[in-house]
């Protein structure tokens, strides 16, 4: 594994690491896995583990639904599984290395039970295709993100002793009709996928190659999924896509079209008790219409994840982000003008992209100071084979310099997060309770509208409640408070 991996945590994780006990630190590094189903009699047992972004976790819920229909039941214990699936991420080299290491853990099991099927899904499967079967002998099935409907067939081929692969990328597949099986669910918050793929071709990014062309899901299937979630007691949905602001759906006869702002409005109107979040926004596409829609509805949360990637216009140009520093700052100014100072903003940044100078790195730091981000996800550049950057530019910033720059932006983000949280002390927030706090069952934890984690004494409140909480103290990661008596 590359040295870089040790500090490529999301900063929210880093901030949490500061305040967590040793055993919790380990938990944060583990992938999400499937849960034990109550009735498994006569069914083949499926164990699924997910790596990477929220889209992947959401895809694992679609895969589980497809395989439950195909007669499988989930298990939380891979030792008893008939099928082990790893839903993988290819975004950085260390993400792929993690999966290869994990596959090694299953080798002894496969030797003992050669009939057990091991499958690899998702972005790494799509990127490596048949190479996966050649390089990792333990793998029986390889399925890309658009091939999940074919999994029952692929698994049965593998059960007959053949290697099976489907990495066909579709222009239409959105899995609109599939009702996801919620895995690791707290019963309060859920992800809803609204689109797939990406057409943006940022030069560093492998996603357009692993997830294919951008396509938007039928608006009616999205509304139905959100309504079903509400009917089942959920109180918050996060609409997911690589670039949600370019959501665009049209009915077959073209008489009805829906853009992202209109979709947001329709979801918000389902019920004022249902909170609505979304991720990820692209700075080139986020419109004033979206910002005004956020302002209009109390239940659309005032939090925007707006990845910048760099604060320097030349670097943004060679990253092919299609906006420059001034454009990005204009979007931030609009957010502040329309939604005010309390709207939280988070970033993604990459350090040490090809040819980045010290002055250009300083521009990233100064942009961060300007925006005063609430939190961020920061990474050292990792060259991905086949991407435009890998073909056109030299990965010429040394690992040491990338890491030093990364450490500088993480330090700055920690200070900014602390400052942004300090200003919440003394204010009152409506918190949606997600469950017990990690440390004690005497405390609950939930999120504010602007996506900050709040811990407060339990009293008579429970999961799923909206509670008005006065903030009394904070760390870089968490606000603490007490409920206001109603
Ligand atoms: N679609 C989202 C967007 O445009 O911001 C993000 C998708 S990507 C899964 C999440 C983040 O990973 C990116 O925002 C970027 O910061 C980071 N990333 C992508 N490719 C990378 C690479 N080659 N090296 C380091 N970080 C990378
Ligand atoms: Fe990758 Fe850019 Fe698409 Fe995000 S918008 S997924 S960074 S190509």
PDB file of C-alpha atoms in Angstrom, residues 245 281-292 304 306-307 323-339 343 345 367 370-371:
ATOM      1  CA  UNK A 245     -27.462  19.545 -10.438  1.00  0.00           C
ATOM      2  CA  UNK A 281     -23.246  19.371  -6.381  1.00  0.00           C
ATOM      3  CA  UNK A 282     -20.909  20.448  -9.170  1.00  0.00           C
ATOM      4  CA  UNK A 283     -19.866  24.121  -9.020  1.00  0.00           C
ATOM      5  CA  UNK A 284     -20.415  24.548 -12.764  1.00  0.00           C
ATOM      6  CA  UNK A 285     -24.049  23.372 -12.526  1.00  0.00           C
ATOM      7  CA  UNK A 286     -25.506  24.514  -9.198  1.00  0.00           C
ATOM      8  CA  UNK A 287     -28.093  27.135 -10.132  1.00  0.00           C
ATOM      9  CA  UNK A 288     -29.716  30.026  -8.288  1.00  0.00           C
ATOM     10  CA  UNK A 289     -33.012  28.179  -8.875  1.00  0.00           C
ATOM     11  CA  UNK A 290     -31.690  25.334  -6.678  1.00  0.00           C
ATOM     12  CA  UNK A 291     -30.617  27.822  -3.982  1.00  0.00           C
ATOM     13  CA  UNK A 292     -34.001  29.583  -4.023  1.00  0.00           C
ATOM     14  CA  UNK A 304     -24.155  21.998   0.321  1.00  0.00           C
ATOM     15  CA  UNK A 306     -19.486  21.722  -3.254  1.00  0.00           C
ATOM     16  CA  UNK A 307     -16.157  20.078  -4.196  1.00  0.00           C
ATOM     17  CA  UNK A 323     -14.890  26.567 -13.890  1.00  0.00           C
ATOM     18  CA  UNK A 324     -12.212  28.828 -12.469  1.00  0.00           C
ATOM     19  CA  UNK A 325     -11.542  30.317  -9.033  1.00  0.00           C
ATOM     20  CA  UNK A 326     -13.706  33.396  -9.707  1.00  0.00           C
ATOM     21  CA  UNK A 327     -16.655  31.278 -10.828  1.00  0.00           C
ATOM     22  CA  UNK A 328     -16.383  29.136  -7.699  1.00  0.00           C
ATOM     23  CA  UNK A 329     -16.214  32.229  -5.464  1.00  0.00           C
ATOM     24  CA  UNK A 330     -19.248  33.657  -7.228  1.00  0.00           C
ATOM     25  CA  UNK A 331     -21.209  30.462  -6.408  1.00  0.00           C
ATOM     26  CA  UNK A 332     -20.151  30.732  -2.744  1.00  0.00           C
ATOM     27  CA  UNK A 333     -21.188  34.392  -2.633  1.00  0.00           C
ATOM     28  CA  UNK A 334     -24.601  33.445  -4.081  1.00  0.00           C
ATOM     29  CA  UNK A 335     -25.050  30.719  -1.447  1.00  0.00           C
ATOM     30  CA  UNK A 336     -24.301  33.255   1.281  1.00  0.00           C
ATOM     31  CA  UNK A 337     -26.554  35.902  -0.323  1.00  0.00           C
ATOM     32  CA  UNK A 338     -29.543  33.561  -0.753  1.00  0.00           C
ATOM     33  CA  UNK A 339     -29.148  31.127   2.158  1.00  0.00           C
ATOM     34  CA  UNK A 343     -25.830  27.316   5.472  1.00  0.00           C
ATOM     35  CA  UNK A 345     -20.623  24.186   2.968  1.00  0.00           C
ATOM     36  CA  UNK A 367      -9.840  29.713  -1.072  1.00  0.00           C
ATOM     37  CA  UNK A 370     -12.380  32.668   2.007  1.00  0.00           C
ATOM     38  CA  UNK A 371     -15.170  30.085   2.065  1.00  0.00           C
TER      39      UNK A 371
END
